[in-house]
PDB file of C-alpha atoms in Angstrom:
ATOM      1  CA  ASP A 472      21.180   9.992   0.572  1.00 73.00           C
ATOM      2  CA  ALA A 473      21.704   6.561   2.064  1.00 78.00           C
ATOM      3  CA  LYS A 474      21.516   3.682  -0.424  1.00 88.00           C
ATOM      4  CA  THR A 475      19.098   0.827   0.157  1.00 93.00           C
ATOM      5  CA  THR A 476      19.006  -2.770  -1.033  1.00 95.00           C
ATOM      6  CA  GLN A 477      15.724  -4.661  -1.174  1.00 97.00           C
ATOM      7  CA  PRO A 478      14.740  -7.937  -2.860  1.00 97.00           C
ATOM      8  CA  ASN A 479      13.186  -7.317  -6.260  1.00 97.00           C
ATOM      9  CA  SER A 480      10.180  -9.479  -5.424  1.00 97.00           C
ATOM     10  CA  MET A 481       8.624 -11.661  -2.722  1.00 98.00           C
ATOM     11  CA  GLU A 482       5.601 -13.897  -2.542  1.00 97.00           C
ATOM     12  CA  SER A 483       3.268 -14.798   0.274  1.00 96.00           C
ATOM     13  CA  ASN A 484       0.041 -16.633   0.873  1.00 96.00           C
ATOM     14  CA  GLU A 485      -2.992 -14.890   2.241  1.00 97.00           C
ATOM     15  CA  GLU A 486      -3.195 -14.724   6.059  1.00 96.00           C
ATOM     16  CA  GLU A 487       0.464 -15.651   6.483  1.00 96.00           C
ATOM     17  CA  PRO A 488       3.083 -13.270   7.934  1.00 96.00           C
ATOM     18  CA  VAL A 489       5.423 -11.482   5.555  1.00 97.00           C
ATOM     19  CA  HIS A 490       8.882 -10.195   6.418  1.00 98.00           C
ATOM     20  CA  LEU A 491      10.242  -7.620   3.953  1.00 98.00           C
ATOM     21  CA  PRO A 492      13.955  -6.933   4.467  1.00 98.00           C
ATOM     22  CA  CYS A 493      15.941  -3.797   3.673  1.00 97.00           C
ATOM     23  CA  ASN A 494      19.667  -3.103   3.938  1.00 97.00           C
ATOM     24  CA  HIS A 495      20.714   0.517   4.497  1.00 94.00           C
ATOM     25  CA  SER A 496      24.314   0.208   5.640  1.00 90.00           C
ATOM     26  CA  THR A 497      25.205   3.853   4.850  1.00 90.00           C
ATOM     27  CA  ILE A 498      22.390   5.321   6.921  1.00 90.00           C
ATOM     28  CA  SER A 499      23.342   8.371   8.985  1.00 87.00           C
ATOM     29  CA  GLY A 500      22.633   8.791  12.658  1.00 85.00           C
ATOM     30  CA  THR A 501      19.834  11.291  12.077  1.00 84.00           C
ATOM     31  CA  ASP A 502      18.041   9.350   9.330  1.00 88.00           C
ATOM     32  CA  TYR A 503      14.685   7.831  10.160  1.00 91.00           C
ATOM     33  CA  ILE A 504      13.677   4.663   8.326  1.00 93.00           C
ATOM     34  CA  HIS A 505      10.422   5.125   6.474  1.00 94.00           C
ATOM     35  CA  TRP A 506       8.394   2.533   4.613  1.00 96.00           C
ATOM     36  CA  TYR A 507       5.896   3.383   1.922  1.00 97.00           C
ATOM     37  CA  ARG A 508       3.938   1.112  -0.364  1.00 98.00           C
ATOM     38  CA  GLN A 509       2.362   1.687  -3.739  1.00 97.00           C
ATOM     39  CA  LEU A 510      -0.687  -0.286  -4.749  1.00 96.00           C
ATOM     40  CA  PRO A 511      -1.382  -0.725  -8.467  1.00 92.00           C
ATOM     41  CA  SER A 512      -2.553   2.494 -10.145  1.00 89.00           C
ATOM     42  CA  GLN A 513      -2.251   4.522  -6.934  1.00 94.00           C
ATOM     43  CA  GLY A 514       0.178   6.952  -5.382  1.00 96.00           C
ATOM     44  CA  PRO A 515       2.520   5.783  -2.622  1.00 97.00           C
ATOM     45  CA  GLU A 516       1.042   5.325   0.840  1.00 96.00           C
ATOM     46  CA  TYR A 517       2.829   5.755   4.172  1.00 94.00           C
ATOM     47  CA  VAL A 518       3.183   2.555   6.164  1.00 96.00           C
ATOM     48  CA  ILE A 519       5.450   3.159   9.155  1.00 94.00           C
ATOM     49  CA  HIS A 520       8.688   4.780  10.286  1.00 92.00           C
ATOM     50  CA  GLY A 521      11.201   4.477  13.093  1.00 92.00           C
ATOM     51  CA  LEU A 522      14.614   5.586  14.328  1.00 91.00           C
ATOM     52  CA  THR A 523      16.094   2.996  16.667  1.00 91.00           C
ATOM     53  CA  SER A 524      13.352   1.114  18.462  1.00 87.00           C
ATOM     54  CA  ASN A 525      10.932  -1.348  16.954  1.00 92.00           C
ATOM     55  CA  VAL A 526       7.616   0.257  16.039  1.00 93.00           C
ATOM     56  CA  ASN A 527       4.090  -1.037  15.671  1.00 94.00           C
ATOM     57  CA  ASN A 528       0.997   0.494  14.137  1.00 91.00           C
ATOM     58  CA  ARG A 529      -2.286  -0.784  12.777  1.00 91.00           C
ATOM     59  CA  MET A 530      -0.771  -1.600   9.408  1.00 90.00           C
ATOM     60  CA  ALA A 531       2.546  -3.237  10.235  1.00 96.00           C
ATOM     61  CA  SER A 532       5.541  -3.589  12.522  1.00 97.00           C
ATOM     62  CA  LEU A 533       9.046  -2.321  11.891  1.00 97.00           C
ATOM     63  CA  ALA A 534      12.021  -4.167  13.332  1.00 97.00           C
ATOM     64  CA  ILE A 535      15.273  -2.184  13.258  1.00 96.00           C
ATOM     65  CA  ALA A 536      18.644  -3.876  13.721  1.00 95.00           C
ATOM     66  CA  GLU A 537      20.708  -2.725  16.667  1.00 94.00           C
ATOM     67  CA  ASP A 538      23.392  -1.269  14.344  1.00 93.00           C
ATOM     68  CA  ARG A 539      20.626   0.322  12.210  1.00 94.00           C
ATOM     69  CA  LYS A 540      22.150  -1.025   9.023  1.00 94.00           C
ATOM     70  CA  SER A 541      19.065  -3.048   8.211  1.00 96.00           C
ATOM     71  CA  SER A 542      15.380  -3.203   8.985  1.00 97.00           C
ATOM     72  CA  THR A 543      12.442  -5.520   8.364  1.00 98.00           C
ATOM     73  CA  LEU A 544       8.856  -4.575   7.668  1.00 98.00           C
ATOM     74  CA  ILE A 545       6.475  -7.164   9.073  1.00 98.00           C
ATOM     75  CA  LEU A 546       2.944  -7.655   7.837  1.00 97.00           C
ATOM     76  CA  HIS A 547       1.416  -9.950  10.413  1.00 95.00           C
ATOM     77  CA  ARG A 548      -1.326 -11.451   8.232  1.00 95.00           C
ATOM     78  CA  ALA A 549      -1.075 -10.682   4.548  1.00 96.00           C
ATOM     79  CA  THR A 550      -4.260  -9.934   2.640  1.00 97.00           C
ATOM     80  CA  LEU A 551      -4.799  -9.599  -1.089  1.00 96.00           C
ATOM     81  CA  ARG A 552      -4.966  -5.837  -0.581  1.00 95.00           C
ATOM     82  CA  ASP A 553      -1.355  -5.888   0.654  1.00 97.00           C
ATOM     83  CA  ALA A 554      -0.093  -6.755  -2.851  1.00 97.00           C
ATOM     84  CA  ALA A 555       2.002  -3.714  -3.715  1.00 98.00           C
ATOM     85  CA  VAL A 556       5.514  -2.380  -4.212  1.00 98.00           C
ATOM     86  CA  TYR A 557       7.132  -1.728  -0.829  1.00 98.00           C
ATOM     87  CA  TYR A 558       9.789   0.950  -0.516  1.00 97.00           C
ATOM     88  CA  CYS A 559      12.286   1.305   2.316  1.00 97.00           C
ATOM     89  CA  ILE A 560      13.459   4.935   2.528  1.00 94.00           C
ATOM     90  CA  PRO A 561      16.001   6.468   4.935  1.00 92.00           C
ATOM     91  CA  LYS A 562      14.923  10.067   5.452  1.00 88.00           C
ATOM     92  CA  SER A 563      16.835  12.831   7.143  1.00 81.00           C
ATOM     93  CA  GLY A 564      15.355  13.825  10.467  1.00 70.00           C
ATOM     94  CA  THR A 565      16.605  17.405  10.128  1.00 66.00           C
ATOM     95  CA  GLY A 566      16.394  20.146   7.555  1.00 61.00           C
ATOM     96  CA  GLY A 567      13.267  21.806   6.233  1.00 62.00           C
ATOM     97  CA  THR A 568      14.453  21.673   2.636  1.00 64.00           C
ATOM     98  CA  SER A 569      14.324  17.888   2.677  1.00 68.00           C
ATOM     99  CA  TYR A 570      10.999  17.676   4.426  1.00 74.00           C
ATOM    100  CA  GLY A 571       9.017  16.680   1.366  1.00 82.00           C
ATOM    101  CA  LYS A 572      11.816  14.670  -0.210  1.00 86.00           C
ATOM    102  CA  LEU A 573      11.753  10.901  -0.310  1.00 91.00           C
ATOM    103  CA  THR A 574      14.413   9.018  -2.252  1.00 92.00           C
ATOM    104  CA  PHE A 575      12.689   5.954  -3.653  1.00 95.00           C
ATOM    105  CA  GLY A 576      14.651   2.923  -4.834  1.00 92.00           C
ATOM    106  CA  GLN A 577      13.267   0.055  -6.879  1.00 92.00           C
ATOM    107  CA  GLY A 578      11.364  -1.429  -3.950  1.00 96.00           C
ATOM    108  CA  THR A 579      10.084  -4.970  -3.428  1.00 98.00           C
ATOM    109  CA  ILE A 580       7.110  -6.223  -5.414  1.00 98.00           C
ATOM    110  CA  LEU A 581       4.961  -8.259  -3.012  1.00 98.00           C
ATOM    111  CA  THR A 582       2.604 -10.819  -4.526  1.00 98.00           C
ATOM    112  CA  VAL A 583      -0.049 -12.329  -2.242  1.00 97.00           C
ATOM    113  CA  HIS A 584      -1.646 -15.604  -3.298  1.00 97.00           C
ATOM    114  CA  PRO A 585      -5.209 -16.523  -2.243  1.00 95.00           C
TER     115      PRO A 585
ATOM    116  CA  GLU B 187     -11.128  15.881   5.529  1.00 53.00           C
ATOM    117  CA  THR B 188     -10.327  15.566   1.827  1.00 67.00           C
ATOM    118  CA  GLY B 189      -7.174  13.885   0.593  1.00 90.00           C
ATOM    119  CA  VAL B 190      -4.732  15.024  -2.060  1.00 95.00           C
ATOM    120  CA  THR B 191      -6.381  15.457  -5.437  1.00 96.00           C
ATOM    121  CA  GLN B 192      -4.681  15.906  -8.797  1.00 97.00           C
ATOM    122  CA  SER B 193      -5.892  16.942 -12.212  1.00 97.00           C
ATOM    123  CA  PRO B 194      -6.036  15.991 -14.958  1.00 97.00           C
ATOM    124  CA  THR B 195      -5.723  12.239 -14.427  1.00 97.00           C
ATOM    125  CA  HIS B 196      -4.525  11.594 -17.972  1.00 97.00           C
ATOM    126  CA  LEU B 197      -3.324  13.819 -20.782  1.00 97.00           C
ATOM    127  CA  ILE B 198      -1.505  13.586 -24.079  1.00 98.00           C
ATOM    128  CA  LYS B 199       0.825  16.257 -25.418  1.00 98.00           C
ATOM    129  CA  THR B 200       3.241  16.512 -28.311  1.00 98.00           C
ATOM    130  CA  ARG B 201       6.945  17.182 -28.114  1.00 98.00           C
ATOM    131  CA  GLY B 202       7.767  20.865 -27.600  1.00 98.00           C
ATOM    132  CA  GLN B 203       4.451  21.738 -25.983  1.00 98.00           C
ATOM    133  CA  GLN B 204       3.935  22.958 -22.424  1.00 98.00           C
ATOM    134  CA  VAL B 205       1.825  21.319 -19.717  1.00 98.00           C
ATOM    135  CA  THR B 206       0.372  22.413 -16.367  1.00 98.00           C
ATOM    136  CA  LEU B 207      -0.611  19.853 -13.729  1.00 98.00           C
ATOM    137  CA  ARG B 208      -2.600  20.784 -10.635  1.00 98.00           C
ATOM    138  CA  CYS B 209      -2.700  19.532  -7.077  1.00 97.00           C
ATOM    139  CA  SER B 210      -4.931  20.290  -4.101  1.00 95.00           C
ATOM    140  CA  SER B 211      -3.221  19.543  -0.809  1.00 92.00           C
ATOM    141  CA  GLN B 212      -4.796  17.716   2.073  1.00 87.00           C
ATOM    142  CA  SER B 213      -6.571  20.113   4.403  1.00 83.00           C
ATOM    143  CA  GLY B 214      -4.190  21.758   6.901  1.00 83.00           C
ATOM    144  CA  HIS B 215      -1.001  20.832   5.030  1.00 86.00           C
ATOM    145  CA  ASN B 216       1.485  23.600   4.192  1.00 86.00           C
ATOM    146  CA  THR B 217       4.110  21.741   2.162  1.00 90.00           C
ATOM    147  CA  VAL B 218       3.741  20.206  -1.272  1.00 93.00           C
ATOM    148  CA  SER B 219       6.264  18.177  -3.211  1.00 95.00           C
ATOM    149  CA  TRP B 220       6.196  16.806  -6.740  1.00 97.00           C
ATOM    150  CA  TYR B 221       7.540  13.534  -8.079  1.00 98.00           C
ATOM    151  CA  GLN B 222       8.026  11.983 -11.520  1.00 98.00           C
ATOM    152  CA  GLN B 223       7.543   8.238 -11.857  1.00 98.00           C
ATOM    153  CA  ALA B 224       8.619   6.576 -15.092  1.00 96.00           C
ATOM    154  CA  LEU B 225       7.131   3.206 -15.932  1.00 94.00           C
ATOM    155  CA  GLY B 226       8.626   0.462 -13.757  1.00 91.00           C
ATOM    156  CA  GLN B 227      10.657   2.872 -11.645  1.00 94.00           C
ATOM    157  CA  GLY B 228      10.268   4.421  -8.206  1.00 95.00           C
ATOM    158  CA  PRO B 229       9.139   8.048  -7.976  1.00 97.00           C
ATOM    159  CA  GLN B 230      11.862  10.689  -8.363  1.00 97.00           C
ATOM    160  CA  PHE B 231      11.727  13.928  -6.344  1.00 95.00           C
ATOM    161  CA  ILE B 232      11.335  17.054  -8.502  1.00 97.00           C
ATOM    162  CA  PHE B 233      10.930  19.836  -5.916  1.00 95.00           C
ATOM    163  CA  GLN B 234       9.015  20.961  -2.868  1.00 93.00           C
ATOM    164  CA  TYR B 235       7.200  24.185  -1.973  1.00 93.00           C
ATOM    165  CA  TYR B 236       6.701  25.691   1.449  1.00 88.00           C
ATOM    166  CA  ARG B 237       4.999  29.033   2.071  1.00 86.00           C
ATOM    167  CA  GLU B 238       4.704  29.605  -1.675  1.00 90.00           C
ATOM    168  CA  GLU B 239       8.440  29.290  -2.314  1.00 91.00           C
ATOM    169  CA  GLU B 240      10.498  26.473  -3.758  1.00 91.00           C
ATOM    170  CA  ASN B 241      12.851  25.333  -1.009  1.00 86.00           C
ATOM    171  CA  GLY B 242      14.218  22.036  -2.211  1.00 89.00           C
ATOM    172  CA  ARG B 243      14.875  20.607  -5.678  1.00 93.00           C
ATOM    173  CA  GLY B 244      15.947  17.330  -7.187  1.00 93.00           C
ATOM    174  CA  ASN B 245      17.987  16.727 -10.329  1.00 95.00           C
ATOM    175  CA  PHE B 246      15.530  18.230 -12.817  1.00 97.00           C
ATOM    176  CA  PRO B 247      16.189  21.022 -15.362  1.00 97.00           C
ATOM    177  CA  PRO B 248      14.715  24.533 -15.049  1.00 97.00           C
ATOM    178  CA  ARG B 249      12.000  23.772 -17.595  1.00 98.00           C
ATOM    179  CA  PHE B 250      10.303  22.012 -14.661  1.00 98.00           C
ATOM    180  CA  SER B 251       8.818  24.767 -12.534  1.00 97.00           C
ATOM    181  CA  GLY B 252       6.045  25.146 -10.031  1.00 97.00           C
ATOM    182  CA  LEU B 253       3.836  27.367  -7.973  1.00 96.00           C
ATOM    183  CA  GLN B 254       2.217  27.116  -4.574  1.00 94.00           C
ATOM    184  CA  PHE B 255      -0.804  29.284  -3.841  1.00 93.00           C
ATOM    185  CA  PRO B 256      -1.953  30.845  -0.538  1.00 90.00           C
ATOM    186  CA  ASN B 257      -4.435  28.006  -0.072  1.00 87.00           C
ATOM    187  CA  TYR B 258      -1.470  25.603  -0.415  1.00 84.00           C
ATOM    188  CA  SER B 259      -2.648  24.168  -3.723  1.00 92.00           C
ATOM    189  CA  SER B 260       0.083  23.800  -6.306  1.00 96.00           C
ATOM    190  CA  GLU B 261       0.915  23.596  -9.987  1.00 97.00           C
ATOM    191  CA  LEU B 262       3.695  21.811 -11.835  1.00 98.00           C
ATOM    192  CA  ASN B 263       4.647  23.317 -15.182  1.00 98.00           C
ATOM    193  CA  VAL B 264       6.826  21.605 -17.747  1.00 98.00           C
ATOM    194  CA  ASN B 265       7.995  23.530 -20.800  1.00 98.00           C
ATOM    195  CA  ALA B 266       9.427  22.238 -24.068  1.00 98.00           C
ATOM    196  CA  LEU B 267       8.169  18.717 -23.487  1.00 98.00           C
ATOM    197  CA  GLU B 268      10.431  15.833 -24.457  1.00 98.00           C
ATOM    198  CA  LEU B 269       9.495  12.220 -25.102  1.00 98.00           C
ATOM    199  CA  ASP B 270      11.248  11.179 -21.865  1.00 97.00           C
ATOM    200  CA  ASP B 271       8.870  13.391 -19.879  1.00 98.00           C
ATOM    201  CA  SER B 272       6.206  10.736 -20.369  1.00 98.00           C
ATOM    202  CA  ALA B 273       5.518   9.559 -16.824  1.00 98.00           C
ATOM    203  CA  LEU B 274       3.168   9.578 -13.872  1.00 98.00           C
ATOM    204  CA  TYR B 275       3.456  12.867 -11.983  1.00 98.00           C
ATOM    205  CA  LEU B 276       2.674  12.609  -8.292  1.00 98.00           C
ATOM    206  CA  CYS B 277       1.924  15.341  -5.825  1.00 97.00           C
ATOM    207  CA  ALA B 278       2.388  14.861  -2.082  1.00 95.00           C
ATOM    208  CA  SER B 279       1.399  17.120   0.775  1.00 92.00           C
ATOM    209  CA  SER B 280       2.598  17.237   4.354  1.00 87.00           C
ATOM    210  CA  LEU B 281       2.610  19.473   7.398  1.00 82.00           C
ATOM    211  CA  LEU B 282       5.928  21.104   8.246  1.00 75.00           C
ATOM    212  CA  ALA B 283       5.486  22.112  11.863  1.00 66.00           C
ATOM    213  CA  GLY B 284       8.935  22.074  13.372  1.00 61.00           C
ATOM    214  CA  GLY B 285      10.521  19.260  15.282  1.00 59.00           C
ATOM    215  CA  PRO B 286      12.048  16.177  13.691  1.00 59.00           C
ATOM    216  CA  ASN B 287      11.616  15.829   9.962  1.00 58.00           C
ATOM    217  CA  THR B 288       9.488  12.735  10.293  1.00 65.00           C
ATOM    218  CA  GLY B 289       6.047  13.697   9.033  1.00 74.00           C
ATOM    219  CA  GLU B 290       4.395  11.377   6.601  1.00 86.00           C
ATOM    220  CA  LEU B 291       3.660  12.453   3.064  1.00 91.00           C
ATOM    221  CA  PHE B 292       0.194  12.020   1.603  1.00 93.00           C
ATOM    222  CA  PHE B 293       0.224  11.317  -2.122  1.00 96.00           C
ATOM    223  CA  GLY B 294      -2.399  11.874  -4.765  1.00 96.00           C
ATOM    224  CA  GLU B 295      -3.126   9.295  -7.432  1.00 96.00           C
ATOM    225  CA  GLY B 296      -1.132  11.166 -10.029  1.00 97.00           C
ATOM    226  CA  SER B 297      -1.462  12.650 -13.496  1.00 98.00           C
ATOM    227  CA  ARG B 298      -0.310  10.391 -16.303  1.00 97.00           C
ATOM    228  CA  LEU B 299       1.372  12.394 -19.059  1.00 98.00           C
ATOM    229  CA  THR B 300       2.090  10.930 -22.466  1.00 98.00           C
ATOM    230  CA  VAL B 301       4.330  12.904 -24.827  1.00 98.00           C
ATOM    231  CA  LEU B 302       4.143  11.944 -28.495  1.00 97.00           C
TER     232      LEU B 302
END
């Protein structure tokens, strides 16, 4: 599994954009980059994923570096509900036996101030 | 459409006992995976089940075992409990339908096990 490096913690103010970085320099060519978040006292929640191109959905945007060795999760306007631990997870795009497997690191604890 | 539900939400056991945790998958999902999350750590993959068979396992000893039923619900069994088994146990369901391995996992809220 590819190793990831994320800041231990970040802070933001409400309604400001947040850029959460992740380094994954050992990512393989078939690994997709997934982001999950875990709110307090809840299970992890899917946020977004991508392979090479930048991706947008209703929750966030994902910017992937051209060499794929890093990515940035962008929350366009942080809310108090976005306070969570954010995990960047390279996940193999092939192989049924790894379908349900996510390798979580320590993640980034995001604090949002009112 | 119901989400992933787990039971019990909390339980306390003593060292050496056995425990069974239960998970109901999200409707239409055929794959279930289990994770252990120690306090302050990220979840660690235990194993996954597809079509009632284990077909992927993390670095956990054989005393961690599971079942998947025809309705895709699942159980996690842990025998000979140790103090270090105290953790939040998470169940996740997904739909394995061919194509790239990119489907999202839907997690339950977990069962918190305390071993005394």
